[in-house]
Structure formats: structure tokens, C-alpha cells
Coordinates of C-alpha atoms and ligand atoms in Angstrom, one line a residue:
X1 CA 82.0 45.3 -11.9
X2 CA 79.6 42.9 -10.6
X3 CA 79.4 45.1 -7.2
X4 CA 78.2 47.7 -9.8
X5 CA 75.6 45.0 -11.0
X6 CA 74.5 44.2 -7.3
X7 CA 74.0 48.2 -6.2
X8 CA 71.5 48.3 -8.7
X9 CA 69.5 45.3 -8.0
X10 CA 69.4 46.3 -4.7
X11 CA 68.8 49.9 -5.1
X12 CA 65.8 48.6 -7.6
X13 CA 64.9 46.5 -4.8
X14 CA 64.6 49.4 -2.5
X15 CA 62.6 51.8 -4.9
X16 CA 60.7 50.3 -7.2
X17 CA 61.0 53.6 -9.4
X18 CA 62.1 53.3 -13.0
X19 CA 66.5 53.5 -12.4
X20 CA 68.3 55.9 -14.0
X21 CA 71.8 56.8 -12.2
X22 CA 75.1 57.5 -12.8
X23 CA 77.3 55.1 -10.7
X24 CA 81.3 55.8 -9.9
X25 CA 83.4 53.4 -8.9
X26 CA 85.6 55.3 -6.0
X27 CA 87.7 52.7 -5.2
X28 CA 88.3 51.4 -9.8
X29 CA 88.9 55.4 -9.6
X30 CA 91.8 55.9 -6.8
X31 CA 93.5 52.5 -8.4
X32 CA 93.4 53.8 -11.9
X33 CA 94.8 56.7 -11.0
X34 CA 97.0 56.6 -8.0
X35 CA 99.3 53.5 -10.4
X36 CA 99.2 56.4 -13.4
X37 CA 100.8 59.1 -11.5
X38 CA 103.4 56.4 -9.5
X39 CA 104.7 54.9 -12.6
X40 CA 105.2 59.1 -14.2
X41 CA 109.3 59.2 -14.3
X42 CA 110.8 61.6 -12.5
X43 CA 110.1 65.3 -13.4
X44 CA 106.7 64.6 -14.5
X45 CA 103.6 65.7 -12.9
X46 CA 99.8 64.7 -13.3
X47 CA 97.4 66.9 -13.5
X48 CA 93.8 66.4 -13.5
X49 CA 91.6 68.2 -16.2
X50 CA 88.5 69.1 -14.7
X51 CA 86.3 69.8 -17.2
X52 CA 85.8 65.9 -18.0
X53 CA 84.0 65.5 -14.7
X54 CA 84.4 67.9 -11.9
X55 CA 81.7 66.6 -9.2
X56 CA 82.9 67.4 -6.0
X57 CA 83.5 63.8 -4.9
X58 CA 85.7 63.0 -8.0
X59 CA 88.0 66.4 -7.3
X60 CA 88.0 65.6 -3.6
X61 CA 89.2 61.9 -4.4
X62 CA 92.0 62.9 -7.1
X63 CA 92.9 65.9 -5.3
X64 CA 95.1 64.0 -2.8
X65 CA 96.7 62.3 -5.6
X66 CA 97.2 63.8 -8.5
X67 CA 99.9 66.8 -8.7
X68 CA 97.2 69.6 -9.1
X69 CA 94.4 70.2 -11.7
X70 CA 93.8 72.3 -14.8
X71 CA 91.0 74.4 -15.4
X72 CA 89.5 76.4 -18.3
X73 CA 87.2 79.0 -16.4
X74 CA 86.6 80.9 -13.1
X75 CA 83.4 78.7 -12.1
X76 CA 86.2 75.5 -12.5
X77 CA 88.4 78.2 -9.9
X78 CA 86.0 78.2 -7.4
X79 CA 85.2 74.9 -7.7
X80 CA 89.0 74.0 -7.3
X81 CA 89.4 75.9 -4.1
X82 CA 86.1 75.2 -2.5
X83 CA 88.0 71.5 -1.8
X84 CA 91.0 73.2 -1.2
X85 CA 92.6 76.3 -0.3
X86 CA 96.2 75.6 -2.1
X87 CA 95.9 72.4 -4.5
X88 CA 97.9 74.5 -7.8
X89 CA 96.4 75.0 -10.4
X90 CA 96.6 75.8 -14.1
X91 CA 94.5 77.9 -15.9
X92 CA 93.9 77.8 -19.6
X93 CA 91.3 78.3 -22.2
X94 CA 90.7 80.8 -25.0
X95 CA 88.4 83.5 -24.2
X96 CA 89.6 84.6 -20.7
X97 CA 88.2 87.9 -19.5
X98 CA 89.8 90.8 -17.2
X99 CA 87.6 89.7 -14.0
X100 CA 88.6 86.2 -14.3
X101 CA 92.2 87.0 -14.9
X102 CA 91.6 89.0 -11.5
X103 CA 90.1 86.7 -9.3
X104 CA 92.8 84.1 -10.8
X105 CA 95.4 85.9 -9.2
X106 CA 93.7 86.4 -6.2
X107 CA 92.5 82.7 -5.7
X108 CA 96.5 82.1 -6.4
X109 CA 96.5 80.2 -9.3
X110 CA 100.4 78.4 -10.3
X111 CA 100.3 79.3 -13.8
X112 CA 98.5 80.6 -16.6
X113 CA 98.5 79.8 -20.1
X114 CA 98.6 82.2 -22.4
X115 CA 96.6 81.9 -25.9
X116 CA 97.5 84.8 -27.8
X117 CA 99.8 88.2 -27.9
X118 CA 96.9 90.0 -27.0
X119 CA 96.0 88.1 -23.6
X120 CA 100.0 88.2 -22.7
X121 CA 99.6 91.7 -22.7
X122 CA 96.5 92.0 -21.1
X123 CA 97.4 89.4 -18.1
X124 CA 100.2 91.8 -17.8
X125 CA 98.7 94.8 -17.2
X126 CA 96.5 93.2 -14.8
X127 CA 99.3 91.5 -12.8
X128 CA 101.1 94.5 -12.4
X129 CA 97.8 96.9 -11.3
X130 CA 97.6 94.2 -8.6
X131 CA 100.9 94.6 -7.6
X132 CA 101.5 90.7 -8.9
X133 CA 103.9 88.6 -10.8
X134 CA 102.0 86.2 -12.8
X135 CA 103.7 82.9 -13.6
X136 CA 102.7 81.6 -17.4
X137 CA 103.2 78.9 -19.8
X138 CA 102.9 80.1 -23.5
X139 CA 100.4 78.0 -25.5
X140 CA 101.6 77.2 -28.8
X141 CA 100.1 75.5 -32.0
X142 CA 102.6 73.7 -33.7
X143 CA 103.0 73.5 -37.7
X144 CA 103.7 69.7 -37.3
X145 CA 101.9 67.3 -38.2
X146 CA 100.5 65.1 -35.2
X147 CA 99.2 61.8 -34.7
X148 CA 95.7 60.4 -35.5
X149 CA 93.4 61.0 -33.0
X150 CA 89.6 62.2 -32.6
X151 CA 90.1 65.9 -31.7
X152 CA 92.7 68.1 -32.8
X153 CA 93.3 71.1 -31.0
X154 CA 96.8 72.3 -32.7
X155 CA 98.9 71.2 -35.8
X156 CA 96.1 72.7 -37.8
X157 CA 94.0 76.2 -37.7
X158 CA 92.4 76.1 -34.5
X159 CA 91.1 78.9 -32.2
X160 CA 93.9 77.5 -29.2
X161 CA 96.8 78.8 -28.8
X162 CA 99.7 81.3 -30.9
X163 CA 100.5 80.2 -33.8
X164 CA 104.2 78.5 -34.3
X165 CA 105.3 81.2 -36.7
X166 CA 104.3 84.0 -34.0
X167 CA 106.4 82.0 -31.5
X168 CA 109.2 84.5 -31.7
X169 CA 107.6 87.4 -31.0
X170 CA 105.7 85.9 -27.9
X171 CA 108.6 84.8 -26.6
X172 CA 110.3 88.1 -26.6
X173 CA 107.1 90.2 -25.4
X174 CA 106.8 87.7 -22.5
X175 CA 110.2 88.7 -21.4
X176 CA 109.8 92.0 -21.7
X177 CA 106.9 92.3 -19.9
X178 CA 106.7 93.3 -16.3
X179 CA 103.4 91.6 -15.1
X180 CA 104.5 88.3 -16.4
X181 CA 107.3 85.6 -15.4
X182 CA 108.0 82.9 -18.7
X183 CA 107.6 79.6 -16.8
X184 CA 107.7 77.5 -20.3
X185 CA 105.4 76.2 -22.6
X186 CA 101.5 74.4 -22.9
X187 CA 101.3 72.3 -26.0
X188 CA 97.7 70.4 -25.6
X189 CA 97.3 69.6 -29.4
X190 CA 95.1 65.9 -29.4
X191 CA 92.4 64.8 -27.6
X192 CA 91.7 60.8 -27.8
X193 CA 95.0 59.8 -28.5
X194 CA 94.6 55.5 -28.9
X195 CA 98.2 54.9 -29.4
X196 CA 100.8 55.0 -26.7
X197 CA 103.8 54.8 -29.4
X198 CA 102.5 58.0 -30.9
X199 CA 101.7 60.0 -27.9
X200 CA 105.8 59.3 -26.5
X201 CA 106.8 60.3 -29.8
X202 CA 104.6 63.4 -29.7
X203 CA 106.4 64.4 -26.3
X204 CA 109.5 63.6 -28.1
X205 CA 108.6 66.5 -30.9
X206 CA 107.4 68.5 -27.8
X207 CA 111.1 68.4 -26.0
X208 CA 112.5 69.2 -29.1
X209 CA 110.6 72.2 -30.0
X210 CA 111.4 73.5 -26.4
X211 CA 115.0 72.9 -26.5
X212 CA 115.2 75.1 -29.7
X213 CA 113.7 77.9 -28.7
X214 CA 115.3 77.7 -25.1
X215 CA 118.4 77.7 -26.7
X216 CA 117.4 80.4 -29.3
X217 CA 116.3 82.7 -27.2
X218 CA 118.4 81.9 -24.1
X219 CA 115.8 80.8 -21.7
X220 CA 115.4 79.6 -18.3
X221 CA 112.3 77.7 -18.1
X222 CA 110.2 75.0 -16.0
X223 CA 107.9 73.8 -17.6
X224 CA 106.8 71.6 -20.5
X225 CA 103.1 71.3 -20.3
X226 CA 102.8 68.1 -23.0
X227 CA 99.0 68.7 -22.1
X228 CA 96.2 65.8 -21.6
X229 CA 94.8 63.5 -24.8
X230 CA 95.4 60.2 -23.5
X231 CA 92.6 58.2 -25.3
X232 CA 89.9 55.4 -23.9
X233 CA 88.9 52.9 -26.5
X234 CA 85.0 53.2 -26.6
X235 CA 84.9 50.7 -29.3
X236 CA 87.2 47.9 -28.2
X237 CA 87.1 47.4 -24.6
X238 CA 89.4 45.1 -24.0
X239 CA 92.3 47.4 -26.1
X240 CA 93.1 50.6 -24.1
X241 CA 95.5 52.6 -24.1
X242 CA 99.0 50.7 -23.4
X243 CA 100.2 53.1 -20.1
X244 CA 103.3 50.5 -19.6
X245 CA 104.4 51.0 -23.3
X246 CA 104.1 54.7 -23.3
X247 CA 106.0 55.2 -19.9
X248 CA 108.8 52.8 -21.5
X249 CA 108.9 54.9 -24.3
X250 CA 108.8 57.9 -22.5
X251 CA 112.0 57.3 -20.1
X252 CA 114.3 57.4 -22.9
X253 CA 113.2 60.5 -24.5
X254 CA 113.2 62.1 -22.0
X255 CA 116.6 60.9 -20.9
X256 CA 118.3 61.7 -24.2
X257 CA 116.9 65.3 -24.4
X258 CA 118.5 66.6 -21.5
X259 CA 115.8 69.0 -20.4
X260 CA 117.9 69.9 -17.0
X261 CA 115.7 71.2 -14.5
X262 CA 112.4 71.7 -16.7
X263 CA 109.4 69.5 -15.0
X264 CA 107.2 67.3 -17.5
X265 CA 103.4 68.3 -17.0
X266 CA 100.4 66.1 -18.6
X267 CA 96.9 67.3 -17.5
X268 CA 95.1 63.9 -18.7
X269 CA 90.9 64.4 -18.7
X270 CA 89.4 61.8 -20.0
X271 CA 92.1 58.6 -18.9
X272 CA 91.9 59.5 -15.8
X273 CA 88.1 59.8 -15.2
X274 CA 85.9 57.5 -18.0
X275 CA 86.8 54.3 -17.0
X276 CA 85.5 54.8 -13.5
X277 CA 81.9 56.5 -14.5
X278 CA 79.0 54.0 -15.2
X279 CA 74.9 55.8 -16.6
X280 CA 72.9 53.2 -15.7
X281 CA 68.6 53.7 -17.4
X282 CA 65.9 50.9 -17.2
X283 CA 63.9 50.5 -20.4
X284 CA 60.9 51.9 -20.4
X285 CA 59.8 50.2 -23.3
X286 CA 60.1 48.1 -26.4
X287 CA 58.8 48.4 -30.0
X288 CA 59.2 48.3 -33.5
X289 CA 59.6 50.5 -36.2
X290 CA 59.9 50.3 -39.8
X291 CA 61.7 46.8 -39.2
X292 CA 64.1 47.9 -36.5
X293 CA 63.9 47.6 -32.6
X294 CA 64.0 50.5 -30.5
X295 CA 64.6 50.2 -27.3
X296 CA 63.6 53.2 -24.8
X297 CA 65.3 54.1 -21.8
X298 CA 64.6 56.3 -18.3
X299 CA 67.3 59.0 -19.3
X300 CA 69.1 59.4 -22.9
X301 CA 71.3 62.1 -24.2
X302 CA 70.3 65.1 -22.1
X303 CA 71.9 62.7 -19.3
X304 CA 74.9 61.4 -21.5
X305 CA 75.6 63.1 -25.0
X306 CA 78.8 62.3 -25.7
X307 CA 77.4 59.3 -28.1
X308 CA 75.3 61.6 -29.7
X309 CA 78.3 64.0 -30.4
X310 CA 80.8 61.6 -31.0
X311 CA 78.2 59.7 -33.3
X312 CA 79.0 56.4 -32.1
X313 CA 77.6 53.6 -30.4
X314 CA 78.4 53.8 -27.1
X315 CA 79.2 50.2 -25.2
X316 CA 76.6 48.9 -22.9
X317 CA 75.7 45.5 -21.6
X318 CA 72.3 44.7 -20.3
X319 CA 71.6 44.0 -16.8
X320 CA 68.4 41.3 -16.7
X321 CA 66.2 42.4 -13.8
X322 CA 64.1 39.3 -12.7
X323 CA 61.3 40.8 -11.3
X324 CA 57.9 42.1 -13.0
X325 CA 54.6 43.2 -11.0
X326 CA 52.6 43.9 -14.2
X327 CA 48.9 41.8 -14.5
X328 CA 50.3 42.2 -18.4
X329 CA 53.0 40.1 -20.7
X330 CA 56.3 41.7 -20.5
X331 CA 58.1 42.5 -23.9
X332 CA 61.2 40.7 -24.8
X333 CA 63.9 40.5 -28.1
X334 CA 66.3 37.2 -28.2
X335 CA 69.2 37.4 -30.1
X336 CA 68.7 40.9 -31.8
X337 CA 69.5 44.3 -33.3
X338 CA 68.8 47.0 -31.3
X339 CA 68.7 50.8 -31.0
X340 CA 68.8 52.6 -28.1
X341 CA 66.6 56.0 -27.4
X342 CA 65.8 57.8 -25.0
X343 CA 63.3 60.1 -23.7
X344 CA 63.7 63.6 -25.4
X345 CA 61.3 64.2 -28.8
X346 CA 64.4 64.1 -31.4
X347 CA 65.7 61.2 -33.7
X348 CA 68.9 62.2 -32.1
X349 CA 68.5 60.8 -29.0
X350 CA 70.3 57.6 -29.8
X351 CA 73.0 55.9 -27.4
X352 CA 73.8 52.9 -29.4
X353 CA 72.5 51.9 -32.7
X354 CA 71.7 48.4 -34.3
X355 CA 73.9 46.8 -32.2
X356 CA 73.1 42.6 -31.3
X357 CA 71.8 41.7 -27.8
X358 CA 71.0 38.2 -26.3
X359 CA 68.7 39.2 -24.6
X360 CA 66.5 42.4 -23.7
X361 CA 63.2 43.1 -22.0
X362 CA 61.3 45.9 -20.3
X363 CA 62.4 46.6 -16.7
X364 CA 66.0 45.6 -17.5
X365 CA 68.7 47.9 -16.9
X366 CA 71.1 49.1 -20.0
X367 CA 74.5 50.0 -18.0
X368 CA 76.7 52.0 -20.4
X369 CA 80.4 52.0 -19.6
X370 CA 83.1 54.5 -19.6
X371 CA 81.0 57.6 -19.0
X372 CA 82.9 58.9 -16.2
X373 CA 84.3 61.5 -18.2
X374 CA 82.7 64.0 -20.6
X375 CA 79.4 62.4 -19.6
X376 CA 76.9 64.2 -17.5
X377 CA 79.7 67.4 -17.4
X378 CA 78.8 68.6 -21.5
X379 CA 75.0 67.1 -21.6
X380 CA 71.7 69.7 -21.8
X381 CA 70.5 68.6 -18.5
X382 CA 67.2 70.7 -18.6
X383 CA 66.0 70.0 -22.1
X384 CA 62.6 68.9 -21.9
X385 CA 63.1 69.6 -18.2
X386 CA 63.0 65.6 -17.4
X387 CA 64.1 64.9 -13.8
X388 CA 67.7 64.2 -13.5
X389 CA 69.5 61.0 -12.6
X390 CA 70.4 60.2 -9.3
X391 CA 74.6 60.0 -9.0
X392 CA 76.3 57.5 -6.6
X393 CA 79.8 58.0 -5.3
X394 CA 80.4 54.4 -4.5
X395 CA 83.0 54.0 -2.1
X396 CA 84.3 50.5 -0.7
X397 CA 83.1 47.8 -3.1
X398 CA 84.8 45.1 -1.5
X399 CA 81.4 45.2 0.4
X400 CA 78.2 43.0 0.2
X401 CA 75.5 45.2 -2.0
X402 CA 73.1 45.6 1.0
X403 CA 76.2 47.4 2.6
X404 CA 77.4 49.9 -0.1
X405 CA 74.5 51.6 0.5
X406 CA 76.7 53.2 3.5
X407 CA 79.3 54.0 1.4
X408 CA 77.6 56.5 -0.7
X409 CA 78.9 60.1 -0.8
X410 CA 75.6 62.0 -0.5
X411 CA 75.8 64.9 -3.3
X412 CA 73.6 67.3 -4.3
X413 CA 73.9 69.5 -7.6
Ligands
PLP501 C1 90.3 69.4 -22.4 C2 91.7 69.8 -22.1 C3 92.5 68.8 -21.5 C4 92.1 67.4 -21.2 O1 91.9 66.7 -22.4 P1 91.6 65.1 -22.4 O2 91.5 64.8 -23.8 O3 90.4 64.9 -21.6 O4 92.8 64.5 -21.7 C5 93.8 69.2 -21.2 N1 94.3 70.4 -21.5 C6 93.5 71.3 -22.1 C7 94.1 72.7 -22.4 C8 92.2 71.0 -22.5 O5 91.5 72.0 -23.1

């Protein structure tokens, strides 16, 4: 953290321009990672989600960790295999036309999930014009009711996945046809899930429901994709998600369900990437309106819009910048209630609002945390056609500020 703290100072110290960057933390990255996927039990895998943030340095750093990743279109294909030629991968997401189906074959692709009766037969017809087997994992929304958490994908009407009651009929069409090979099932219903209890318990429901139909319609399977949802706790820093709980939990079902020689699969977006991610903007300026203190930032939600969607405050902590050139007095609050704004001409380009600061003045920094995933990757870059941020791949931070500078993985969008 405080290495985070000195790259900035120095890199203000270097170019005087007004900051605005977003900062990964390599090394936090690896860690967090590399101690998730080592404490899985056995017969579960880790699968990186790619749509939370898939910059080329964060795929090339996972991808020599983590068991493959999961992607939702042929752009996240290519992007896959421009890092390397045989990572697997799975491929999901409603909506998938004929040519990416194609070139999904083609770029090899482990397994595809299926979202409805209609793409099962269309995936076969295309698999077999090719000449191809194509290895898939039947996406199912479940009629259960699920835990509490931000997103819900299944247990309710959604656009994802087959419907339980429909379950049946999938099952026996995928067996039938020739194009396709039943590997098991994809049952991504939560995103944001706080509560490790709850998510064990969910993969508990999950085995279950598995078990059934294997044994109802006499299956041999591989798969149980329990999908991603793993929640970070943008509210309460300090209370994430309890990883040690959930695994502990997690042996014992998976123990007593006796799933034989069916592999576990979580594709985790968010857990594995947010905590890593820093968007770091210097305010621009100060002011008051209607009794309440705005504070303006280099950036703002065409950078980072996930407060803006999620419609929260999102946590920050003010990095005081000593220096000031001006021949004029430099604004400062004490002890106040801000709002943070940024640069684009709407109301809604709010990051964090009436929340108490000690201490804020212009030319300081506002570093917000946990943006490593679903940050920059689902933002309107090019509204109002502001520059964009810089983006630092920060490698060793063991390493004095003056000499991180080496570290950084040049990238260019
Ligand atoms: C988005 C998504 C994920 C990752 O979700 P997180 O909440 O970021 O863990 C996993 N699987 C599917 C099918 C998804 O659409």
C-alpha cells in the first residue's frame, strides 16, 4: 500500500501533469491469487473470468496460475489466445452467434456452455459441419431460492441459462445429438456473494441437483461448473469474504456427496481481480454548492463507473500532495463532508457522496480502492472524448519508489 502511495508522489514528481492512473499491484495480485487456487481441494479448478479486467498484463500474470479462464465473447477468444496458444478455455454467455461458435472451435476452446435448446442444437450442427465434437456444460437456472447477494443471474427469470423445468428435455437432446459431448453442468446464479457460509452451502445445493439428474438420467459427466460470485466488501474494508471459512466448509460437502470422478470448477471475476486494482485522480478543484462540498477530480465515471452503477460510495482515502506552485491560496476542507465528481457534464458523475474527510485540498490525490475488477473494463471511455488514464502494471514493490518506475509493464490500449 504505501509503495502505491510513493509511485504516485514520484510519478507527480516526474510530470507535473494533473494524475489520473489506474495502478495494479502485480505482486498483492499473484499472492491473492496463487493462495486461492492452492488452498481449492482436490477436484476443483480456478478459473479466471475475464470480463472483470482482461488487460493483457493481468491475463498474462493469472494465466500461469489459475486453471484456465472463462470467456463470454470471441473478442475475449482472441484475447485468450493472443497470450497463449492452449490455456482452456470456457465459453459462455447468452447471445452466441454461428461465426463465433466457429472460430470457437477452431481456436479450440475446452467447453462451451450451453444457454438454451435452441443454441444446443445450433452448436451441434456446427460442430458436426466442421467435422468436430464439441465438449459442453449445460447452463441451468435453478427454481431454488439462493442466497442474498447483489446480482442474481438464476433462481429467478433471467435471460441466462435453461430453465430447471426444461432440464429434462436438454438433457436428453444433448445426448442425442451428434455434434455435442455432455461434459456436465454451469450453474453461475450470484454475483457479489459476501457470505462464505452461503456460497459452500450453495455448492452444496449445486452437487445435489447434479447427482439427481446424473442418476436420473444415467450420466457420465465431468463437470460441475459452481460458476464465479465470490463477493468484495466495498463498504467494509476490513470484512471480506472469509476464503478459510468457505474452503472448510466446502471439504465436507464435497466429501459427503460423492461426486466420483466429476471436477469442481469456479470461474471467480471479481475476487480474484478488485482487490489488486487502485484509479488514482488529483482534484482539480474545490467548491461549494447549495451547502455541500464538491470535490472535482482529473477522471470520474467514464474512467470508473462501477459506483455510478452500483450507486454507492466507493472507498477512497486521500493522498495529501505537499507541493503547490500557484502565486494563488490553495483551497482546503478540514474535517468535512464531501462529494466526489468528476469531469463529464452530468449529475451522475459521482464516485463517493457526502462522505467525512480530515483533510482535502486541491492538488491532492483521491486513490479509490478495489477497482481492479469491473473498473476501467464496463466504463464509456470516450464520452466527452476526455484523455484517458494512464495504467501501471506495477511489478516488484518491495522496491524503493524511484525504482518501480522499472518495473512497469509498458501497455498500450
Ligand atoms: C461474470 C461471470 C462470472 C464472474 O462473475 P464474478 O461475480 O465476477 O465472479 C462467472 N461466470 C459467468 C457465466 C459470468 O457471466
Amino acid at each position: 500500500m504505501t509503495s502505491i502511495h510513493e509511485y504516485i508522489q514520484q510519478a507527480k514528481l516526474d510530470d507535473d501533469k494533473a494524475f489520473c492512473a489506474f495502478l495494479y499491484d502485480m505482486r498483492a495480485l499473484t499472492r491473492h491469487v496463487q493462495h486461492r487456487v492452492s488452498s481449492l481441494p482436490e477436484k476443483c479448478r480456478m478459473f479466471y473470468a475475464i470480463k472483470a479486467n482482461s488487460d493483457t498484463p493481468i491475463l498474462q500474470a493469472l494465466s500461469s496460475i489459475v486453471h484456465g479462464f472463462e470467456v463470454a465473447s470471441i473478442g475475449e477468444i482472441r484475447k485468450v489466445r493472443a497470450i497463449s496458444a492452449d490455456i482452456p478455455i470456457l465459453f459462455g454467455g447468452p447471445g452466441k452467434t454461428d461465426e463465433e461458435i466457429h472460430e470457437a472451435i477452431e481456436q479450440k476452446i475446452s467447453l462451451l456452455h450451453v444457454e438454451s435448446l435452441h443454441e444446443l442444437r445450433r452448436a451441434s450442427y456446427i460442430a458436426k459441419q466442421k467435422g468436430a465434437i464439441l465438449p459442453i456444460l449445460l447452463r441451468v437456472n435453478l427454481h431454488s431460492p439462493l442466497p442474498e447477494a447483489t446480482l442474481a443471474m438464476g433462481g429467478r427469470p433471467t435471460q441466462f441459462g435453461i430453465d430447471e423445468r426444461n432440464i429434462g428435455e436438454a438433457i436428453k437432446l444433448a445426448v442425442a445429438l451428434e455434434g455435442v459431448r455432455l461434459e456436465g453442468f454451469h450453474l453461475h446464479s450470484l454475483s457479489n456473494n459476501l457470505d462464505a457460509f452461503q456460497h459452500a452451502q450453495l455448492v452444496k445445493n449445486y452437487c445435489q441437483k447434479v447427482k439427481e439428474w446424473v442418476e436420473e438420467f444415467n450420466l457420465t459427466i465431468s463437470y460441475l461448473n459452481a460458476g464465479g460470485g465470490i463477493g468484495v466488501n466495498y463498504q467494509q474494508l476490513d470484512q471480506q469474504f472469509n476464503w478459510e471459512l468457505f474452503i472448510d466448509q466446502l471439504k465436507p460437502v464435497l466429501a459427503s456427496h460423492q461426486l466420483g470422478d466429476i471436477d469442481i470448477i469456479f470461474e471467480c471475476g471479481r475476487y480474484l481481480t478488485a482487490g489488486c486494482g487502485y484509479y488514482a485522480a488529483e482534484v482539480l478543484d474545490i467548491k461549494q454548492n447549495h451547502g455541500k462540498n464538491y470535490v472535482i477530480i482529473k477522471g470520474g465515471t467514464h474512467h470508473f463507473r462501477l459506483p455510478v452503477s452500483w450507486q454507492h460510495s466507493h472507498p477512497f482515502e486521500i493522498i495529501h500532495m505537499d507541493q503547490w506552485n500557484n502565486p494563488f491560496a490553495r483551497i482546503e476542507l478540514t474535517d468535512s463532508e464531501i462529494t466526489i465528481a468528476g469531469q463529464l457534464c452530468t449529475p451522475k458523475d459521482v464516485l463517493a457522496k457526502d462522505c467525512r474527510v480530515a483533510r482535502v485540498r486541491i492538488g491532492d490525490i483521491v486513490l479509490f480502492r478495489y477497482t481492479g475488477a469491473y473498473g476501467w473494463a464496463i466504463s464509456h471511455h470516450d464520452f466527452l472524448s476526455h484523455p484517458h488514464p494512464d495504467h501501471f502494471y506495477i511489478g516488484t514493490l518491495d522496491e524503493t519508489a524511484a525504482g518501480l518506475k522499472k518495473e512497469l509493464i509498458a501497455f498500450n490500449e
